[in-house]
Amino acid sequence: MAQKVREVMTPEPIYVKESTNLIEAARMMRDRDIGDLIVVREGEILGMVTDRDLVIRGLAEGRDPKSTAVGDISSTDVITVEPDESVDKVIELMREKAVRRIPVVDEGKPVGILSLGDLAMKKDKDSVLSDISEAPPQR
């Protein structure tokens, strides 16, 4: 039987309102030791913002991190999957769309996030990616 997304996803994803400023988003990522946030508008997924987005689309563009909202720099062409989707189908989707993480939604609401690291740790514990994903962060 095929493995389901709910079996490998990280539950309870961290999300922020589109109006959250870049400093607050960066602090959330730091404090929770994550590299991405789901951006929502009225509980629905609007986009995603990563630590790289904060640097490339925010700071490198000279935007004021106190007054720039994550909604202004987030990726809005977000692909989502449902918890009962087959992991193998999602792996193909990630490969096809060249994405490293996908929000998991149930009735349009974020319930998890599935990353390459999650897949590596669950599907191939001996892989280099799994070793890196399980290692404590460098500070």
Tab-separated table of N, CA and C in Angstrom:
chain	number	residue	atom	x	y	z
A	1	MET	N	0.849	-1.187	0.000
A	1	MET	CA	0.000	0.000	0.000
A	1	MET	C	0.893	1.248	0.000
A	2	ALA	N	0.537	2.202	-0.820
A	2	ALA	CA	1.330	3.432	-0.957
A	2	ALA	C	1.275	4.267	0.314
A	3	GLN	N	2.391	4.864	0.638
A	3	GLN	CA	2.475	5.727	1.796
A	3	GLN	C	1.729	7.030	1.507
A	4	LYS	N	1.053	7.541	2.505
A	4	LYS	CA	0.279	8.781	2.371
A	4	LYS	C	1.082	9.959	2.904
A	5	VAL	N	0.776	11.138	2.388
A	5	VAL	CA	1.446	12.368	2.805
A	5	VAL	C	1.354	12.554	4.312
A	6	ARG	N	0.190	12.286	4.894
A	6	ARG	CA	0.008	12.496	6.344
A	6	ARG	C	1.002	11.699	7.183
A	7	GLU	N	1.536	10.618	6.629
A	7	GLU	CA	2.477	9.767	7.359
A	7	GLU	C	3.888	10.338	7.401
A	8	VAL	N	4.212	11.254	6.507
A	8	VAL	CA	5.577	11.778	6.451
A	8	VAL	C	5.667	13.292	6.612
A	9	MET	N	4.545	13.985	6.535
A	9	MET	CA	4.566	15.450	6.607
A	9	MET	C	4.916	15.927	8.019
A	10	THR	N	5.356	17.159	8.103
A	10	THR	CA	5.512	17.823	9.385
A	10	THR	C	4.161	18.467	9.696
A	11	PRO	N	3.506	18.044	10.778
A	11	PRO	CA	2.183	18.607	11.090
A	11	PRO	C	2.294	20.007	11.699
A	12	GLU	N	1.160	20.661	11.780
A	12	GLU	CA	1.062	21.981	12.401
A	12	GLU	C	2.069	22.968	11.814
A	13	PRO	N	1.915	23.284	10.542
A	13	PRO	CA	2.859	24.210	9.915
A	13	PRO	C	2.746	25.602	10.519
A	14	ILE	N	3.813	26.342	10.430
A	14	ILE	CA	3.826	27.710	10.934
A	14	ILE	C	3.390	28.619	9.793
A	15	TYR	N	2.410	29.434	10.069
A	15	TYR	CA	1.948	30.367	9.049
A	15	TYR	C	1.777	31.749	9.652
A	16	VAL	N	1.827	32.732	8.756
A	16	VAL	CA	1.730	34.131	9.172
A	16	VAL	C	0.767	34.859	8.242
A	17	LYS	N	0.223	35.946	8.738
A	17	LYS	CA	-0.627	36.792	7.911
A	17	LYS	C	0.236	37.495	6.882
A	18	GLU	N	-0.344	37.812	5.756
A	18	GLU	CA	0.385	38.470	4.679
A	18	GLU	C	0.956	39.815	5.095
A	19	SER	N	0.411	40.431	6.147
A	19	SER	CA	0.871	41.743	6.603
A	19	SER	C	2.058	41.685	7.559
A	20	THR	N	2.490	40.481	7.950
A	20	THR	CA	3.626	40.325	8.859
A	20	THR	C	4.880	40.910	8.216
A	21	ASN	N	5.618	41.731	8.985
A	21	ASN	CA	6.814	42.341	8.384
A	21	ASN	C	7.984	41.349	8.360
A	22	LEU	N	8.998	41.697	7.580
A	22	LEU	CA	10.120	40.787	7.359
A	22	LEU	C	10.909	40.486	8.625
A	23	ILE	N	11.036	41.462	9.497
A	23	ILE	CA	11.770	41.229	10.751
A	23	ILE	C	11.043	40.197	11.604
A	24	GLU	N	9.739	40.369	11.736
A	24	GLU	CA	8.955	39.427	12.531
A	24	GLU	C	9.028	38.021	11.917
A	25	ALA	N	8.947	37.938	10.593
A	25	ALA	CA	9.035	36.640	9.920
A	25	ALA	C	10.402	35.998	10.162
A	26	ALA	N	11.467	36.786	10.047
A	26	ALA	CA	12.820	36.262	10.265
A	26	ALA	C	12.982	35.762	11.703
A	27	ARG	N	12.439	36.484	12.640
A	27	ARG	CA	12.532	36.056	14.047
A	27	ARG	C	11.756	34.773	14.292
A	28	MET	N	10.607	34.643	13.647
A	28	MET	CA	9.832	33.400	13.791
A	28	MET	C	10.631	32.219	13.251
A	29	MET	N	11.255	32.426	12.096
A	29	MET	CA	12.060	31.352	11.516
A	29	MET	C	13.218	30.992	12.441
A	30	ARG	N	13.882	31.998	12.972
A	30	ARG	CA	15.003	31.758	13.883
A	30	ARG	C	14.535	31.021	15.134
A	31	ASP	N	13.503	31.533	15.764
A	31	ASP	CA	13.042	30.980	17.032
A	31	ASP	C	12.487	29.565	16.904
A	32	ARG	N	11.922	29.247	15.753
A	32	ARG	CA	11.328	27.920	15.544
A	32	ARG	C	12.244	26.991	14.741
A	33	ASP	N	13.407	27.532	14.372
A	33	ASP	CA	14.404	26.751	13.641
A	33	ASP	C	13.831	26.167	12.345
A	34	ILE	N	13.196	27.045	11.565
A	34	ILE	CA	12.624	26.648	10.280
A	34	ILE	C	13.083	27.621	9.198
A	35	GLY	N	12.908	27.239	7.956
A	35	GLY	CA	13.354	28.081	6.849
A	35	GLY	C	12.242	28.576	5.957
A	36	ASP	N	10.997	28.336	6.361
A	36	ASP	CA	9.882	28.779	5.537
A	36	ASP	C	8.641	29.018	6.386
A	37	LEU	N	7.778	29.874	5.869
A	37	LEU	CA	6.497	30.161	6.504
A	37	LEU	C	5.423	30.149	5.429
A	38	ILE	N	4.269	29.639	5.779
A	38	ILE	CA	3.124	29.731	4.883
A	38	ILE	C	2.486	31.089	5.129
A	39	VAL	N	2.171	31.787	4.062
A	39	VAL	CA	1.565	33.116	4.144
A	39	VAL	C	0.066	32.956	3.878
A	40	VAL	N	-0.749	33.469	4.806
A	40	VAL	CA	-2.199	33.295	4.684
A	40	VAL	C	-2.931	34.634	4.647
A	41	ARG	N	-4.085	34.581	4.040
A	41	ARG	CA	-5.028	35.697	4.052
A	41	ARG	C	-6.369	35.098	4.467
A	42	GLU	N	-6.865	35.548	5.609
A	42	GLU	CA	-8.137	35.051	6.147
A	42	GLU	C	-8.159	33.524	6.225
A	43	GLY	N	-7.037	32.939	6.661
A	43	GLY	CA	-6.944	31.504	6.870
A	43	GLY	C	-6.656	30.681	5.627
A	44	GLU	N	-6.702	31.287	4.457
A	44	GLU	CA	-6.429	30.582	3.203
A	44	GLU	C	-4.990	30.861	2.771
A	45	ILE	N	-4.346	29.872	2.183
A	45	ILE	CA	-2.956	30.032	1.743
A	45	ILE	C	-2.873	31.022	0.589
A	46	LEU	N	-2.063	32.032	0.796
A	46	LEU	CA	-1.794	33.038	-0.233
A	46	LEU	C	-0.453	32.742	-0.913
A	47	GLY	N	0.514	32.257	-0.118
A	47	GLY	CA	1.834	31.997	-0.664
A	47	GLY	C	2.746	31.384	0.371
A	48	MET	N	4.032	31.371	0.036
A	48	MET	CA	5.064	30.908	0.958
A	48	MET	C	6.222	31.871	0.893
A	49	VAL	N	6.901	32.013	2.024
A	49	VAL	CA	8.103	32.836	2.075
A	49	VAL	C	9.185	32.013	2.770
A	50	THR	N	10.381	32.066	2.203
A	50	THR	CA	11.512	31.312	2.748
A	50	THR	C	12.562	32.279	3.287
A	51	ASP	N	13.511	31.728	4.025
A	51	ASP	CA	14.612	32.549	4.510
A	51	ASP	C	15.372	33.152	3.329
A	52	ARG	N	15.476	32.420	2.257
A	52	ARG	CA	16.137	32.929	1.049
A	52	ARG	C	15.348	34.101	0.459
A	53	ASP	N	14.021	34.005	0.451
A	53	ASP	CA	13.187	35.112	-0.043
A	53	ASP	C	13.444	36.385	0.761
A	54	LEU	N	13.574	36.224	2.079
A	54	LEU	CA	13.823	37.397	2.928
A	54	LEU	C	15.095	38.111	2.483
A	55	VAL	N	16.112	37.329	2.142
A	55	VAL	CA	17.386	37.910	1.736
A	55	VAL	C	17.335	38.429	0.300
A	56	ILE	N	16.906	37.591	-0.637
A	56	ILE	CA	16.967	37.934	-2.061
A	56	ILE	C	15.905	38.960	-2.460
A	57	ARG	N	14.666	38.721	-2.067
A	57	ARG	CA	13.577	39.611	-2.475
A	57	ARG	C	13.369	40.782	-1.517
A	58	GLY	N	13.909	40.662	-0.330
A	58	GLY	CA	13.754	41.717	0.660
A	58	GLY	C	14.996	42.553	0.811
A	59	LEU	N	15.964	42.048	1.542
A	59	LEU	CA	17.168	42.818	1.859
A	59	LEU	C	17.988	43.197	0.631
A	60	ALA	N	18.235	42.262	-0.263
A	60	ALA	CA	19.066	42.552	-1.432
A	60	ALA	C	18.416	43.581	-2.357
A	61	GLU	N	17.099	43.694	-2.287
A	61	GLU	CA	16.376	44.683	-3.101
A	61	GLU	C	16.286	46.034	-2.378
A	62	GLY	N	16.849	46.110	-1.180
A	62	GLY	CA	16.855	47.363	-0.433
A	62	GLY	C	15.538	47.694	0.248
A	63	ARG	N	14.691	46.720	0.422
A	63	ARG	CA	13.402	46.962	1.087
A	63	ARG	C	13.606	47.142	2.586
A	64	ASP	N	12.789	47.971	3.182
A	64	ASP	CA	12.833	48.196	4.626
A	64	ASP	C	12.178	46.998	5.311
A	65	PRO	N	12.938	46.218	6.083
A	65	PRO	CA	12.367	45.024	6.702
A	65	PRO	C	11.288	45.318	7.739
A	66	LYS	N	11.255	46.535	8.260
A	66	LYS	CA	10.220	46.895	9.239
A	66	LYS	C	8.889	47.218	8.574
A	67	SER	N	8.945	47.714	7.341
A	67	SER	CA	7.696	48.122	6.692
A	67	SER	C	7.294	47.237	5.510
A	68	THR	N	8.141	46.301	5.132
A	68	THR	CA	7.800	45.397	4.039
A	68	THR	C	7.081	44.181	4.596
A	69	ALA	N	5.952	43.856	4.020
A	69	ALA	CA	5.160	42.700	4.449
A	69	ALA	C	5.598	41.453	3.686
A	70	VAL	N	5.481	40.304	4.335
A	70	VAL	CA	5.838	39.054	3.671
A	70	VAL	C	4.980	38.833	2.432
A	71	GLY	N	3.775	39.331	2.446
A	71	GLY	CA	2.917	39.202	1.278
A	71	GLY	C	3.479	39.886	0.048
A	72	ASP	N	4.356	40.876	0.262
A	72	ASP	CA	4.969	41.609	-0.857
A	72	ASP	C	6.107	40.831	-1.520
A	73	ILE	N	6.675	39.857	-0.811
A	73	ILE	CA	7.830	39.138	-1.370
A	73	ILE	C	7.613	37.631	-1.465
A	74	SER	N	6.472	37.150	-1.041
A	74	SER	CA	6.249	35.705	-1.030
A	74	SER	C	5.971	35.161	-2.418
A	75	SER	N	6.217	33.882	-2.583
A	75	SER	CA	5.849	33.179	-3.809
A	75	SER	C	4.358	32.896	-3.729
A	76	THR	N	3.636	33.253	-4.761
A	76	THR	CA	2.180	33.088	-4.712
A	76	THR	C	1.678	31.944	-5.587
A	77	ASP	N	2.546	31.339	-6.351
A	77	ASP	CA	2.140	30.205	-7.193
A	77	ASP	C	2.390	28.894	-6.450
A	78	VAL	N	1.796	28.793	-5.269
A	78	VAL	CA	2.038	27.669	-4.371
A	78	VAL	C	1.207	26.454	-4.775
A	79	ILE	N	1.878	25.341	-4.843
A	79	ILE	CA	1.221	24.063	-5.108
A	79	ILE	C	0.907	23.444	-3.753
A	80	THR	N	-0.283	22.925	-3.586
A	80	THR	CA	-0.651	22.260	-2.340
A	80	THR	C	-1.093	20.831	-2.633
A	81	VAL	N	-1.037	20.012	-1.590
A	81	VAL	CA	-1.518	18.630	-1.690
A	81	VAL	C	-2.377	18.342	-0.468
A	82	GLU	N	-3.138	17.269	-0.559
A	82	GLU	CA	-3.985	16.857	0.564
A	82	GLU	C	-3.310	15.731	1.347
A	83	PRO	N	-3.692	15.580	2.606
A	83	PRO	CA	-3.028	14.588	3.469
A	83	PRO	C	-3.102	13.150	2.975
A	84	ASP	N	-4.135	12.797	2.228
A	84	ASP	CA	-4.287	11.415	1.774
A	84	ASP	C	-3.691	11.163	0.396
A	85	GLU	N	-2.989	12.153	-0.137
A	85	GLU	CA	-2.312	11.987	-1.430
A	85	GLU	C	-1.174	10.988	-1.282
A	86	SER	N	-0.890	10.258	-2.327
A	86	SER	CA	0.205	9.303	-2.341
A	86	SER	C	1.545	10.050	-2.316
A	87	VAL	N	2.456	9.607	-1.472
A	87	VAL	CA	3.790	10.209	-1.390
A	87	VAL	C	4.499	10.109	-2.735
A	88	ASP	N	4.356	8.994	-3.400
A	88	ASP	CA	5.018	8.831	-4.699
A	88	ASP	C	4.518	9.862	-5.709
A	89	LYS	N	3.224	10.144	-5.711
A	89	LYS	CA	2.682	11.161	-6.624
A	89	LYS	C	3.225	12.542	-6.283
A	90	VAL	N	3.365	12.822	-4.988
A	90	VAL	CA	3.871	14.130	-4.557
A	90	VAL	C	5.351	14.280	-4.906
A	91	ILE	N	6.112	13.210	-4.788
A	91	ILE	CA	7.524	13.255	-5.180
A	91	ILE	C	7.629	13.613	-6.659
A	92	GLU	N	6.809	13.003	-7.479
A	92	GLU	CA	6.811	13.323	-8.917
A	92	GLU	C	6.410	14.779	-9.147
A	93	LEU	N	5.424	15.254	-8.400
A	93	LEU	CA	4.978	16.644	-8.519
A	93	LEU	C	6.096	17.605	-8.122
A	94	MET	N	6.793	17.293	-7.042
A	94	MET	CA	7.910	18.129	-6.591
A	94	MET	C	9.014	18.162	-7.639
A	95	ARG	N	9.289	17.023	-8.221
A	95	ARG	CA	10.303	16.939	-9.271
A	95	ARG	C	9.870	17.760	-10.492
A	96	GLU	N	8.646	17.581	-10.918
A	96	GLU	CA	8.115	18.276	-12.096
A	96	GLU	C	8.107	19.795	-11.909
A	97	LYS	N	7.713	20.248	-10.722
A	97	LYS	CA	7.597	21.684	-10.452
A	97	LYS	C	8.862	22.283	-9.850
A	98	ALA	N	9.850	21.447	-9.577
A	98	ALA	CA	11.124	21.879	-8.993
A	98	ALA	C	10.926	22.654	-7.693
A	99	VAL	N	10.148	22.061	-6.767
A	99	VAL	CA	9.930	22.669	-5.457
A	99	VAL	C	10.479	21.761	-4.372
A	100	ARG	N	10.870	22.374	-3.267
A	100	ARG	CA	11.488	21.628	-2.167
A	100	ARG	C	10.538	21.374	-1.009
A	101	ARG	N	9.421	22.085	-1.022
A	101	ARG	CA	8.439	21.908	0.057
A	101	ARG	C	7.056	22.238	-0.484
A	102	ILE	N	6.072	21.541	0.062
A	102	ILE	CA	4.687	21.727	-0.379
A	102	ILE	C	3.787	21.772	0.845
A	103	PRO	N	2.964	22.818	0.946
A	103	PRO	CA	1.977	22.843	2.032
A	103	PRO	C	0.935	21.732	1.844
A	104	VAL	N	0.533	21.168	2.955
A	104	VAL	CA	-0.503	20.145	2.955
A	104	VAL	C	-1.765	20.806	3.501
A	105	VAL	N	-2.863	20.693	2.748
A	105	VAL	CA	-4.096	21.360	3.133
A	105	VAL	C	-5.230	20.359	3.255
A	106	ASP	N	-6.138	20.678	4.157
A	106	ASP	CA	-7.364	19.909	4.316
A	106	ASP	C	-8.502	20.917	4.273
A	107	GLU	N	-9.347	20.796	3.275
A	107	GLU	CA	-10.435	21.748	3.052
A	107	GLU	C	-9.909	23.179	2.955
A	108	GLY	N	-8.774	23.324	2.277
A	108	GLY	CA	-8.194	24.640	2.030
A	108	GLY	C	-7.378	25.225	3.167
A	109	LYS	N	-7.354	24.576	4.306
A	109	LYS	CA	-6.622	25.073	5.475
A	109	LYS	C	-5.303	24.327	5.629
A	110	PRO	N	-4.205	25.043	5.961
A	110	PRO	CA	-2.910	24.368	6.131
A	110	PRO	C	-2.898	23.457	7.351
A	111	VAL	N	-2.512	22.188	7.131
A	111	VAL	CA	-2.443	21.216	8.226
A	111	VAL	C	-1.055	20.595	8.358
A	112	GLY	N	-0.179	20.886	7.392
A	112	GLY	CA	1.164	20.324	7.433
A	112	GLY	C	2.002	20.894	6.312
A	113	ILE	N	3.242	20.466	6.294
A	113	ILE	CA	4.144	20.821	5.203
A	113	ILE	C	5.003	19.601	4.922
A	114	LEU	N	5.235	19.352	3.649
A	114	LEU	CA	6.046	18.214	3.241
A	114	LEU	C	7.286	18.751	2.546
A	115	SER	N	8.446	18.385	3.060
A	115	SER	CA	9.704	18.882	2.501
A	115	SER	C	10.552	17.717	1.993
A	116	LEU	N	11.554	18.064	1.207
A	116	LEU	CA	12.490	17.047	0.753
A	116	LEU	C	13.151	16.344	1.941
A	117	GLY	N	13.447	17.123	2.977
A	117	GLY	CA	14.046	16.545	4.177
A	117	GLY	C	13.142	15.522	4.841
A	118	ASP	N	11.832	15.835	4.914
A	118	ASP	CA	10.864	14.875	5.477
A	118	ASP	C	10.891	13.582	4.681
A	119	LEU	N	10.879	13.725	3.363
A	119	LEU	CA	10.872	12.542	2.494
A	119	LEU	C	12.152	11.737	2.648
A	120	ALA	N	13.273	12.419	2.724
A	120	ALA	CA	14.557	11.719	2.863
A	120	ALA	C	14.616	10.945	4.174
A	121	MET	N	14.160	11.560	5.246
A	121	MET	CA	14.244	10.902	6.553
A	121	MET	C	13.296	9.712	6.643
A	122	LYS	N	12.159	9.768	5.972
A	122	LYS	CA	11.183	8.677	6.060
A	122	LYS	C	11.414	7.583	5.019
A	123	LYS	N	11.865	7.969	3.833
A	123	LYS	CA	11.969	6.993	2.744
A	123	LYS	C	13.365	6.403	2.580
A	124	ASP	N	14.397	7.144	2.943
A	124	ASP	CA	15.764	6.660	2.758
A	124	ASP	C	16.650	7.172	3.882
A	125	LYS	N	16.554	6.522	5.022
A	125	LYS	CA	17.284	6.968	6.209
A	125	LYS	C	18.801	6.957	6.029
A	126	ASP	N	19.310	6.248	5.043
A	126	ASP	CA	20.751	6.165	4.821
A	126	ASP	C	21.273	7.214	3.845
A	127	SER	N	20.391	8.069	3.336
A	127	SER	CA	20.829	9.064	2.356
A	127	SER	C	21.554	10.229	3.033
A	128	VAL	N	22.365	10.899	2.252
A	128	VAL	CA	23.077	12.082	2.750
A	128	VAL	C	22.075	13.157	3.151
A	129	LEU	N	21.029	13.350	2.347
A	129	LEU	CA	20.014	14.357	2.661
A	129	LEU	C	19.337	14.054	3.994
A	130	SER	N	19.096	12.791	4.264
A	130	SER	CA	18.509	12.410	5.538
A	130	SER	C	19.456	12.763	6.693
A	131	ASP	N	20.745	12.482	6.533
A	131	ASP	CA	21.729	12.807	7.562
A	131	ASP	C	21.744	14.322	7.832
A	132	ILE	N	21.744	15.092	6.768
A	132	ILE	CA	21.762	16.557	6.911
A	132	ILE	C	20.487	17.042	7.566
A	133	SER	N	19.333	16.490	7.147
A	133	SER	CA	18.047	16.938	7.683
A	133	SER	C	17.904	16.620	9.169
A	134	GLU	N	18.492	15.509	9.618
A	134	GLU	CA	18.388	15.122	11.015
A	134	GLU	C	19.406	15.829	11.916
A	135	ALA	N	20.441	16.395	11.326
A	135	ALA	CA	21.504	17.029	12.112
A	135	ALA	C	20.994	18.304	12.779
A	136	PRO	N	21.511	18.612	13.972
A	136	PRO	CA	21.123	19.871	14.614
A	136	PRO	C	21.623	21.050	13.806
A	137	PRO	N	20.914	22.169	13.850
A	137	PRO	CA	21.345	23.328	13.062
A	137	PRO	C	22.656	23.895	13.579
A	138	GLN	N	23.399	24.490	12.662
A	138	GLN	CA	24.626	25.184	13.046
A	138	GLN	C	24.254	26.603	13.417
A	139	ARG	N	24.758	27.081	14.485
A	139	ARG	CA	24.405	28.438	14.945
A	139	ARG	C	25.633	29.300	14.932
